[in-house]
Short mmCIF file of C-alpha atoms and ligand atoms in Angstrom, two decimals:
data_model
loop_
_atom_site.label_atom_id
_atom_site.label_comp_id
_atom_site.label_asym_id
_atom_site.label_seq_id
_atom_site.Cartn_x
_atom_site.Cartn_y
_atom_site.Cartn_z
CA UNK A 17 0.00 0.00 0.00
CA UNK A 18 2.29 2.96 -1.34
CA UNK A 19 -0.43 5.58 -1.79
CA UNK A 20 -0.62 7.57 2.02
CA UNK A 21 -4.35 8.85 1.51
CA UNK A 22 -5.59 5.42 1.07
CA UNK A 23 -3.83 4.25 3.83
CA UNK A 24 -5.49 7.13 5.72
CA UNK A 25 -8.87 5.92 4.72
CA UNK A 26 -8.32 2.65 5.26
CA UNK A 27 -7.02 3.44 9.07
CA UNK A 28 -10.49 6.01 9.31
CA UNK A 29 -12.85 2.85 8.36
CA UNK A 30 -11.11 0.99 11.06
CA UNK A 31 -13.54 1.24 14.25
CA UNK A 32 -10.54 -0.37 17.10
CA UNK A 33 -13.49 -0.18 19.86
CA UNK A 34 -15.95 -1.63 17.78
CA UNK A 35 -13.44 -4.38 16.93
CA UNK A 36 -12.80 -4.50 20.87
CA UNK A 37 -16.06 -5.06 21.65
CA UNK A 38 -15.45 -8.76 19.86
CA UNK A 39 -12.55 -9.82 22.18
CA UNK A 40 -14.00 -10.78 25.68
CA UNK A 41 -10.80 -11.13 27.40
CA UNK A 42 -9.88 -7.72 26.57
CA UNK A 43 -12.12 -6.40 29.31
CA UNK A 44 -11.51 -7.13 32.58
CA UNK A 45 -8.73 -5.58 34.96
CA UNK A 46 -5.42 -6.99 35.82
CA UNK A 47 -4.21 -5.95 39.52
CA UNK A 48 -6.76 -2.99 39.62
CA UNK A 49 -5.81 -1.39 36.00
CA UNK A 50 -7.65 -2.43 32.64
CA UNK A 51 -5.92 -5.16 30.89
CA UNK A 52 -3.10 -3.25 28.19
CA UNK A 53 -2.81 -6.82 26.50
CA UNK A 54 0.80 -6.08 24.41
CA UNK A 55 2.16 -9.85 24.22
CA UNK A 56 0.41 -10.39 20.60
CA UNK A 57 3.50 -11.89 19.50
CA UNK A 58 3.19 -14.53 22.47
CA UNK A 59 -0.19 -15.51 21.53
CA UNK A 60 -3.17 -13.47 20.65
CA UNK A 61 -6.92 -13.00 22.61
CA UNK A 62 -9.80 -14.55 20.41
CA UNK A 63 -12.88 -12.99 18.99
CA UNK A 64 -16.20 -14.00 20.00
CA UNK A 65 -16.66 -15.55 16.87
CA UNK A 66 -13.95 -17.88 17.64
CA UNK A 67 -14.75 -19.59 20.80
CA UNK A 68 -18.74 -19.67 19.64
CA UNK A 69 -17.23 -22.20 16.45
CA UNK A 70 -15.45 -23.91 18.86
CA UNK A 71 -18.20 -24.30 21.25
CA UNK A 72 -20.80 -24.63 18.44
CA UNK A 73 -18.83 -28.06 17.51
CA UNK A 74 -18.94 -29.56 20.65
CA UNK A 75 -22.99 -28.83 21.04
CA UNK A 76 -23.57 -29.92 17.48
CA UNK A 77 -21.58 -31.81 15.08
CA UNK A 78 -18.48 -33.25 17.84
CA UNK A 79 -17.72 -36.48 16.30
CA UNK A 80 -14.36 -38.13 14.09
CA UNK A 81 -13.88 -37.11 10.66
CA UNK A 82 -13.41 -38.75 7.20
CA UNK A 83 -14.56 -41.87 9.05
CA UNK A 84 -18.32 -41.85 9.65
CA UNK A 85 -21.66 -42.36 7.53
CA UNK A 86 -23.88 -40.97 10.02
CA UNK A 87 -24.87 -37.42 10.24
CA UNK A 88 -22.74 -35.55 12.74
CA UNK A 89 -19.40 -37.13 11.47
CA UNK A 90 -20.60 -35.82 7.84
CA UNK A 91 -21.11 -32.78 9.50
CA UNK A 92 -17.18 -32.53 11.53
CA UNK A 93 -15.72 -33.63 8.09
CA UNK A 94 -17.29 -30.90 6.12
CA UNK A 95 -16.16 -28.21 9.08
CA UNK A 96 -13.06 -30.16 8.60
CA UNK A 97 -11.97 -29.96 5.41
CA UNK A 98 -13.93 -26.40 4.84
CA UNK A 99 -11.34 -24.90 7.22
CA UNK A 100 -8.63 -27.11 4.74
CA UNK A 101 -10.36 -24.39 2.14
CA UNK A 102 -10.25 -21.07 4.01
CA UNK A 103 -6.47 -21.71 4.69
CA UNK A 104 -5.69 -22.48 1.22
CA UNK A 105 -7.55 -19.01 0.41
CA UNK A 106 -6.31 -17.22 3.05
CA UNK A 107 -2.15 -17.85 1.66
CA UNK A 108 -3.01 -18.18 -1.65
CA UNK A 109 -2.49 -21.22 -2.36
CA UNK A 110 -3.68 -23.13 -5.14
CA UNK A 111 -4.63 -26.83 -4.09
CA UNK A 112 -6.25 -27.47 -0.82
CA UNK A 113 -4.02 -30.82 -0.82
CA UNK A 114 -0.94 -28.21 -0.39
CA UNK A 115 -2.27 -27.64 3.20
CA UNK A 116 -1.55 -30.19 5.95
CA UNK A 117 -3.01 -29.25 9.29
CA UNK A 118 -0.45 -29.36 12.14
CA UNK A 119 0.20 -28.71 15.90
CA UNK A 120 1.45 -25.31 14.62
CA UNK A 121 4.72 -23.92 13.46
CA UNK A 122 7.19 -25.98 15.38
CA UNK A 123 5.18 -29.23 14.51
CA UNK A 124 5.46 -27.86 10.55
CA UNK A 125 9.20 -27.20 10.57
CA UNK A 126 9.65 -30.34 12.12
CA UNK A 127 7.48 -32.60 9.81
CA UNK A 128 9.62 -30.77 6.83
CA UNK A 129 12.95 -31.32 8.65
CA UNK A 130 12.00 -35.38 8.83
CA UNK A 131 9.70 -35.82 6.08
CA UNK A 132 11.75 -33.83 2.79
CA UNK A 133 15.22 -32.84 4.11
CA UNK A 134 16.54 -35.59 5.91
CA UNK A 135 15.89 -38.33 2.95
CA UNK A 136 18.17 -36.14 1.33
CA UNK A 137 20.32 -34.58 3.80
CA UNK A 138 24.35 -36.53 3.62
CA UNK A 139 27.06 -36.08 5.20
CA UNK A 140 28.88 -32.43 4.68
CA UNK A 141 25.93 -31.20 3.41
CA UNK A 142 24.43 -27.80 4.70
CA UNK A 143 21.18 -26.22 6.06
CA UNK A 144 20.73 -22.52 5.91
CA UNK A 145 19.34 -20.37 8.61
CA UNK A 146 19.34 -17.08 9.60
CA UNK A 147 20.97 -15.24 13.26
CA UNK A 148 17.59 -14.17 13.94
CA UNK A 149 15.66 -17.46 13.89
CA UNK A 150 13.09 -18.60 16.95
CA UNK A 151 14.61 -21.76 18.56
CA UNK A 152 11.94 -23.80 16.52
CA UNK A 153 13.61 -22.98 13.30
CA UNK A 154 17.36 -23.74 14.71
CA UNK A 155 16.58 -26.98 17.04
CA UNK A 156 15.02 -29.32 14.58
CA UNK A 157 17.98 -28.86 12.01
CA UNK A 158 20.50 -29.03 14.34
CA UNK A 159 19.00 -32.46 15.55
CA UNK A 160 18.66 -33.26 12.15
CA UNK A 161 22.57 -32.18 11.04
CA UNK A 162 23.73 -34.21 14.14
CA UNK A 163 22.12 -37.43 13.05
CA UNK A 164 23.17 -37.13 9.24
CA UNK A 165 26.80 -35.42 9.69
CA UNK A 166 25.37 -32.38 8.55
CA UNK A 167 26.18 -28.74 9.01
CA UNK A 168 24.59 -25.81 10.23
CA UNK A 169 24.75 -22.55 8.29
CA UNK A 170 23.65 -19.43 10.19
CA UNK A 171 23.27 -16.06 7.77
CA UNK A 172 24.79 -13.34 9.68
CA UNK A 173 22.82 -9.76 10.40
CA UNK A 174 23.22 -6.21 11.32
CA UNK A 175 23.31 -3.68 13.36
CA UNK A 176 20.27 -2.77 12.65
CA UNK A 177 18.32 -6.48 12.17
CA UNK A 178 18.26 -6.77 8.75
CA UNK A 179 19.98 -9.95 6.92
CA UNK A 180 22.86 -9.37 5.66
CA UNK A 181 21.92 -10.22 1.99
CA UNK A 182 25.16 -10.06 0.00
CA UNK A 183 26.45 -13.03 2.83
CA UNK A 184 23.12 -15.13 2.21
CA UNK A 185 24.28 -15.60 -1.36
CA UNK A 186 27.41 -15.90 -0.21
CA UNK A 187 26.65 -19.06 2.03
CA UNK A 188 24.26 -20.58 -0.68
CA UNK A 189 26.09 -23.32 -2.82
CA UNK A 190 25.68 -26.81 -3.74
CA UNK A 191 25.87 -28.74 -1.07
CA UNK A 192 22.51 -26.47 0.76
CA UNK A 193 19.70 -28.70 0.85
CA UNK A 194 17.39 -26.29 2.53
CA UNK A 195 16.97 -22.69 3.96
CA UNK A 196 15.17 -21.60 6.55
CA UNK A 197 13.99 -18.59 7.17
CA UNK A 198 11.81 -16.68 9.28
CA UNK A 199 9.80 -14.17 7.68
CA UNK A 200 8.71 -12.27 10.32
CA UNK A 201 11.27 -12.21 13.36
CA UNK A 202 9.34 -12.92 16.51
CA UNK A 203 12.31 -11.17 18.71
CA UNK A 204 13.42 -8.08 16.37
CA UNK A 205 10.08 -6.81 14.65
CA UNK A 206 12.40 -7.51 11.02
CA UNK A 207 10.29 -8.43 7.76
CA UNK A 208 12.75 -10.20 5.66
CA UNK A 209 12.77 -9.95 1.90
CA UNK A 210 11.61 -13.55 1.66
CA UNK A 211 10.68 -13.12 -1.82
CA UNK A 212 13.61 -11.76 -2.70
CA UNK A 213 15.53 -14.50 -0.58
CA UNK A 214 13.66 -17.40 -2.80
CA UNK A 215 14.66 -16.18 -5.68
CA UNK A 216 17.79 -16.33 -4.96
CA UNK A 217 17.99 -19.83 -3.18
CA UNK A 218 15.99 -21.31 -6.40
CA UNK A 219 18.74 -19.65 -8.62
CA UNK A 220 20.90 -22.24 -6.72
CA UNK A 221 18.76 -24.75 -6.65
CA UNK A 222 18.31 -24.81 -3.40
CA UNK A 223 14.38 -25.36 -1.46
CA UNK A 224 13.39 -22.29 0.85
CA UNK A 225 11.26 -22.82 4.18
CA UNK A 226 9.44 -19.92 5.53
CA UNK A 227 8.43 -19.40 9.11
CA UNK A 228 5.21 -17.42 9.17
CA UNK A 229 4.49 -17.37 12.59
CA UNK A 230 4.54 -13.74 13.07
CA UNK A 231 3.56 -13.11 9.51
CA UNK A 232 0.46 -14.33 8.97
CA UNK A 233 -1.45 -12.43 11.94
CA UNK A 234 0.06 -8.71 10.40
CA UNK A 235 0.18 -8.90 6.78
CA UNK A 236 -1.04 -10.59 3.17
CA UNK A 237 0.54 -13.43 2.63
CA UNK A 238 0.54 -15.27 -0.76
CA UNK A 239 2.29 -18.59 -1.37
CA UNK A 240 2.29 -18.73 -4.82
CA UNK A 241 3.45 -14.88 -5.60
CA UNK A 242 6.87 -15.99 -3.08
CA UNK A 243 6.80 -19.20 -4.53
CA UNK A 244 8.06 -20.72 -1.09
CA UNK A 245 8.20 -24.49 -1.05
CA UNK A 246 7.32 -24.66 2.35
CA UNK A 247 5.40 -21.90 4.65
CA UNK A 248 4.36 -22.90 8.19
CA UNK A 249 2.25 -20.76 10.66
CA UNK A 250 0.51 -21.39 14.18
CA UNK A 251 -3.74 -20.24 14.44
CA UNK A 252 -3.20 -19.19 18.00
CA UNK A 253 -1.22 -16.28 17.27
CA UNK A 254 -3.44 -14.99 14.66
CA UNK A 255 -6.77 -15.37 16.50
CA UNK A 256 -7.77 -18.86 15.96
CA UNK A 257 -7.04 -21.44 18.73
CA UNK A 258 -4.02 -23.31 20.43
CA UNK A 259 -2.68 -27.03 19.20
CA UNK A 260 -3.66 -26.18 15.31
CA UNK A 261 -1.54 -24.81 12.19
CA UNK A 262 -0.86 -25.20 9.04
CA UNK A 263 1.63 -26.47 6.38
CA UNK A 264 1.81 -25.14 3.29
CA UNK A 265 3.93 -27.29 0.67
CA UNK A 266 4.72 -27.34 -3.37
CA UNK A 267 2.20 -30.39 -4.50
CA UNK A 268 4.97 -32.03 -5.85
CA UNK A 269 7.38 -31.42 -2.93
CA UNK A 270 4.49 -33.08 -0.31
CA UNK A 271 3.80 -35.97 -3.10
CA UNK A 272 7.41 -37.28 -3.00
CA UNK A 273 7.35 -36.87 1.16
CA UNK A 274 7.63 -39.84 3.50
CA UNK A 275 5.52 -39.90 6.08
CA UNK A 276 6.26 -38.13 9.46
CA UNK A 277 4.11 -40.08 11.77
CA UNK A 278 2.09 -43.58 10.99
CA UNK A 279 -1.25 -44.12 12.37
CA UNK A 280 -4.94 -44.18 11.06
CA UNK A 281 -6.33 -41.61 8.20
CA UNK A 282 -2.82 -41.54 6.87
CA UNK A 283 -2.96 -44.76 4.92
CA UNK A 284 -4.61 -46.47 2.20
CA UNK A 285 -4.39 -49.64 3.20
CA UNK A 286 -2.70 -51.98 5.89
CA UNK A 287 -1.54 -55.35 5.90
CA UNK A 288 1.00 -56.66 8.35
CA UNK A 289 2.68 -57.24 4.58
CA UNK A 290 2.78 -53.57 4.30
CA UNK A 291 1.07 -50.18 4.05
CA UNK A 292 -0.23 -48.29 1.30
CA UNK A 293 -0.11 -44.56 2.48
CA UNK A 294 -2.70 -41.94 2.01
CA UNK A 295 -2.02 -38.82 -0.81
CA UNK A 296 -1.16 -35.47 1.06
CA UNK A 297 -2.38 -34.32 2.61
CA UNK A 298 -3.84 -37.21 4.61
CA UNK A 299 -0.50 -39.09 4.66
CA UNK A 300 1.09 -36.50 7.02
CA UNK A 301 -2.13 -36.24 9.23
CA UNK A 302 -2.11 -39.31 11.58
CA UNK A 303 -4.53 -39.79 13.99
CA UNK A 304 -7.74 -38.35 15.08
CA UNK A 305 -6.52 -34.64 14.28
CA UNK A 306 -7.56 -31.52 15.98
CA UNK A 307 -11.08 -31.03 14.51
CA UNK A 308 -12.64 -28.03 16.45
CA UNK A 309 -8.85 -26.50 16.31
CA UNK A 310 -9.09 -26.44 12.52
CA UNK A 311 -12.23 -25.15 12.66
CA UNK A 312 -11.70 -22.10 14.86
CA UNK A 313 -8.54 -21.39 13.02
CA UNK A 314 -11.13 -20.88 9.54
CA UNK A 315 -13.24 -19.11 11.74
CA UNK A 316 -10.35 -16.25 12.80
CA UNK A 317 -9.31 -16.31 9.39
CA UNK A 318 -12.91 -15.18 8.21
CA UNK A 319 -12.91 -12.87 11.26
CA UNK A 320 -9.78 -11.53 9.69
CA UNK A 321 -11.11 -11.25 6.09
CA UNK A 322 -14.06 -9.36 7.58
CA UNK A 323 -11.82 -6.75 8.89
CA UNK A 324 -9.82 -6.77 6.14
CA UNK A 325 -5.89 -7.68 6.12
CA UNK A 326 -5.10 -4.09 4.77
CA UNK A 327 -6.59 -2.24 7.41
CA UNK A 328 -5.50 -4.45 10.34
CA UNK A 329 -1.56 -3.97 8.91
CA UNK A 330 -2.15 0.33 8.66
CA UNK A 331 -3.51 0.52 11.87
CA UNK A 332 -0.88 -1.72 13.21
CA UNK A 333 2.08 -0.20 11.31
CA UNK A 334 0.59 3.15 13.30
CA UNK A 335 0.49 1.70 16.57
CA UNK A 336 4.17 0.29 16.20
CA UNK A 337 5.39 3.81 14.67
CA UNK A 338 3.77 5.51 17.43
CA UNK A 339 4.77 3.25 20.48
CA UNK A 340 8.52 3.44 19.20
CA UNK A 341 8.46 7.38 19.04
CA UNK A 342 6.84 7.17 23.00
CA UNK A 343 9.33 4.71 24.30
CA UNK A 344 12.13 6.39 23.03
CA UNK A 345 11.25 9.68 24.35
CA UNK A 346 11.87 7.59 28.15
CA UNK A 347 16.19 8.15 29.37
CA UNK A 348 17.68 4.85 29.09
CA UNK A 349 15.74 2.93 26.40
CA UNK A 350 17.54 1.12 23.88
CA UNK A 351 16.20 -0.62 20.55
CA UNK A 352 16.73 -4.01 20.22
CA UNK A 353 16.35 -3.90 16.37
CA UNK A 354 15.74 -1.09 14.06
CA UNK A 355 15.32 -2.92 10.61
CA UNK A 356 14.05 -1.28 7.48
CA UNK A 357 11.03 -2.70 7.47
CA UNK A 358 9.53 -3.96 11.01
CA UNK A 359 5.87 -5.69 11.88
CA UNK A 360 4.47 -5.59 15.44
CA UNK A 361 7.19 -6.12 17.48
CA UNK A 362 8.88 -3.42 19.94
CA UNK A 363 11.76 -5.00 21.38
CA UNK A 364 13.90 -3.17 23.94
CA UNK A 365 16.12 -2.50 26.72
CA UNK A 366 16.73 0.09 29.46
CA UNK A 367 19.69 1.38 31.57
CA UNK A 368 20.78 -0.71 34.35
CA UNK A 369 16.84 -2.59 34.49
CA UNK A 370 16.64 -6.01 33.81
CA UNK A 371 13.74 -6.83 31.94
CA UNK A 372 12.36 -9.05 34.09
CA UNK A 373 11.74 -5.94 36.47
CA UNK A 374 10.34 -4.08 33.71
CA UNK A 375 7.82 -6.78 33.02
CA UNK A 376 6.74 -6.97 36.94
CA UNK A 377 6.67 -3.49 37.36
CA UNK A 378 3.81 -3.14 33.81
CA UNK A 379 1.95 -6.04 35.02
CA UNK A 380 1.09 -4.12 38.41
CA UNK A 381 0.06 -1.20 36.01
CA UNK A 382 -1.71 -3.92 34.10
CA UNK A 383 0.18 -3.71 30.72
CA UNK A 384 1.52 -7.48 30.07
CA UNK A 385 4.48 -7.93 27.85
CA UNK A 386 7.11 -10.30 27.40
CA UNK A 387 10.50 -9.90 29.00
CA UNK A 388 12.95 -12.75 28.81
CA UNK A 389 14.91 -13.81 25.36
CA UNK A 390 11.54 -14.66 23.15
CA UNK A 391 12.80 -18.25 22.56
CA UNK A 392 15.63 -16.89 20.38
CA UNK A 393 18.61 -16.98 22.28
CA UNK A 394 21.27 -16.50 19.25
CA UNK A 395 19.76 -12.99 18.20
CA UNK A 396 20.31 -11.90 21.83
CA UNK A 397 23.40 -12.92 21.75
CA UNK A 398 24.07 -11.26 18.70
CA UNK A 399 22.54 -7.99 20.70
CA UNK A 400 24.71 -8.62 23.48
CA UNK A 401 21.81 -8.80 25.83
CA UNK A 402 20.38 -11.79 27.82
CA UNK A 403 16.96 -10.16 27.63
CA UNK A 404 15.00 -7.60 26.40
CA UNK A 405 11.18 -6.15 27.02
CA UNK A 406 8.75 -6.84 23.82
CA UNK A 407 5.37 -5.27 22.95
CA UNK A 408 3.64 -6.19 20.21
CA UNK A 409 0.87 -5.12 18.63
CA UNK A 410 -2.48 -6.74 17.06
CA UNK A 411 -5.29 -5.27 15.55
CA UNK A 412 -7.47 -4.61 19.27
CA UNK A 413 -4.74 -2.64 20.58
CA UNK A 414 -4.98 1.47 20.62
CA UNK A 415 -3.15 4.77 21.15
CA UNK A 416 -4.54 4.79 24.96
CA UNK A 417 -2.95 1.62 25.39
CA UNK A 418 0.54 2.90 24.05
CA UNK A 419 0.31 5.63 26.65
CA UNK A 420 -0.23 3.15 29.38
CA UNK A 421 3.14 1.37 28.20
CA UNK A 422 4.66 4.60 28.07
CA UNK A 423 3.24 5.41 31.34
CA UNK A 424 4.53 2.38 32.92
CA UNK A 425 8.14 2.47 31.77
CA UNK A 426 8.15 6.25 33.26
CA UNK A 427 6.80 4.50 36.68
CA UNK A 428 9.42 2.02 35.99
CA UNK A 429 12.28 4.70 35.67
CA UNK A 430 11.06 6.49 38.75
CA UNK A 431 10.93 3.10 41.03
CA UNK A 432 14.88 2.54 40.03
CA UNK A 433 15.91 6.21 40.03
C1 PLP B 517 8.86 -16.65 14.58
C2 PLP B 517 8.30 -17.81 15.33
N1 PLP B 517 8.49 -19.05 14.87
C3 PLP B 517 8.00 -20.12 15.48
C4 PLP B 517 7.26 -20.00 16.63
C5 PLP B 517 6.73 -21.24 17.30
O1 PLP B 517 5.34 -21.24 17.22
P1 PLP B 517 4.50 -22.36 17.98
O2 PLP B 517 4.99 -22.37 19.38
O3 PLP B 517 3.08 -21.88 17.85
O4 PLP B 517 4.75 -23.64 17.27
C6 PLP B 517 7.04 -18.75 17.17
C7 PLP B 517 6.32 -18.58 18.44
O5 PLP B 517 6.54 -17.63 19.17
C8 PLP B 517 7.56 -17.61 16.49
O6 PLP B 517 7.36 -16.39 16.96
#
């Protein structure tokens, strides 16, 4: 969205209280003060909307899927594979076979780490990561280098936050068998040029695995225009339930896949001879999956269409423009990333406070963040901090709210001098 007046009118149309009034949990008080509710980036509060499809499956249609003749089974399956649909729609992508319902992110990673790269990961050869991965996107290839004499690649950034692009290509050659890459980092606020970054890894060949987590929830995302093999994302963290997510893989990338776990709905047929296994996505689906999960994820992702993805990322982009100009007016403060182009997360440090404090001290005024190293240990390092204070932003939150943040770091200032 380049053109500032339509921004402007799309931020206008937005009505924050009116889209408050859909989040119960959003009103009630924490230690006396209203609930400030900045730890988006954690996990998010759900609409109404939401928990009423999750209820409404339990009083109506709860029953197994893909299994049953009678009525209410007909009627989980259909929720089922419905919110198999809205995903597909709501990343773009073309087939809903390309979508296989997870855990969340870490489970999708993971399934992709044992399911595509390790049949083809030998020793010497190389995964690529970034510095400024979330532990889910560095553990499971490190496990998986271990095991196959393989070695871990780590693309170096900035100052700043931003990749360092020119030693990405750099680090790309023919022994890579995958990158990884986070396209939203949870810990810095960063949005990496993933499409760019594709490009480049296809020019050598090389498979590219995005980590969505912190995408999906703050702007458009479209499979097909990246042309990612692989993009994974969690539904809790963009409205929709815990224990669901989604995979998205190239058709022809999940056909040639090996199962990841074996179990019922993922085969064909069985024979203590052998197994004939399911087509994708059923094969990587094992078990009785999460059913009302999948369907509370569709409905947040309808939720979302209703408000309308370019709206919810202007009035976001405001918030976090707005909250970094009032923290950094507090003595002390220190960014903990500054990238060229940042989504929802505020991440930083003060003076001589560790951010544990900080944290304590905003609950009492009833502004919850996260302080602590936002699973992501390396890009602290890289920081040279243990720790820092995040606030991030969702589409509920409002300029009231960043005042109360700002409020509370001055209270925090004043209770350590
Ligand atoms: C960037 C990123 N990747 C992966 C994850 C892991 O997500 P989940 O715990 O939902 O699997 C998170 C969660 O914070 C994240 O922020």
């Amino acid at each position: 969205m380049s053109n500032p007046h339509a921004v402007a009118e799309v931020v206008d149309a937005f009505d924050v209280e009116r889209v408050r009034a859909d989040f119960p949990a959003l009103h009630q008080e924490v230690n006396g003060k209203p609930l400030v509710y900045l730890d988006n980036a954690a996990t998010t509060q759900k609409p109404r909307a939401v928990i009423d499809a999750v209820r409404g499956f339990y009083e109506r249609d709860c029953s197994n899927v893909h299994r049953g003749v009678h009525l209410l089974s007909q009627r989980a399956t259909v929720g089922f594979e419905t919110a198999r649909t809205t995903v597909k729609k709501f990343i773009g992508a073309a087939d809903s076979r390309s979508i296989v319902f997870t855990r969340g992110t870490t489970e999708g990673i993971n399934l992709v780490a044992s399911s595509f790269v390790r049949p083809r990961l030998g020793e010497g050869d190389e995964v690529l990561i970034s510095a400024m991965e979330h532990h889910s996107n560095i553990v499971p290839w490190q496990l998986l280098c271990e095991e196959r004499g393989a070695h871990l690649r780590v693309i170096p950034i900035d100052d700043d936050g931003d990749i360092i692009l020119a030693e990405y290509e750099r680090l790309l050659n023919e022994r890579t068998k995958i990158v990884g890459i986070v396209h939203v980092s949870n810990a810095l606020g960063t949005v990496n040029p993933v499409r760019e970054m594709i490009a480049t890894a296809h020019a050598h060949g090389v498979p590219v695995l995005v980590d969505g987590a912190q995408a999906v929830p703050h702007l458009a995302v479209d499979v097909q225009e990246l042309d990612c093999d692989f993009y994974v994302f969690s539904g809790h963290k963009v409205y929709g339930p815990t224990g669901i997510g989604a995979l998205y893989g190239k058709r022809e990338h999940l056909l040639e896949m090996v199962p990841y776990q074996g179990g019922g709905d993922m085969i064909l047929s069985v024979s203590f001879e052998g197994t004939t296994f399911n087509e994708p996505p059923h094969r990587f689906e094992a078990g009785t999956p999460n059913i009302e999960g999948a369907i509370g994820l569709a409905s947040a992702i309808n939720y979302v269409n209703r408000i309308g993805r370019d709206a919810i990322a202007a009035h976001e982009r405001r918030l976090l423009v707005d909250a970094t100009a009032a923290v950094l007016e507090i003595p002390g403060i220190r960014l903990i990333g500054s990238a060229r182009e940042r989504a929802s997360a505020l991440s930083f440090v003060m003076d001589g406070i560790h951010p544990h404090d900080i944290g304590t001290i905003l609950d009492s005024e009833g502004v919850a963040v996260r302080a602590g190293h936002h699973c992501a240990q390396p890009v602290m390092k890289r920081f040279g901090v243990s720790a820092t204070v995040r606030a991030s932003f969702a589409l509920y939150n409002t300029d009231s709210e960043i005042a109360a943040l700002a409020a509370g770091l001055v209270k925090v200032r004043e209770v350590f001098g």
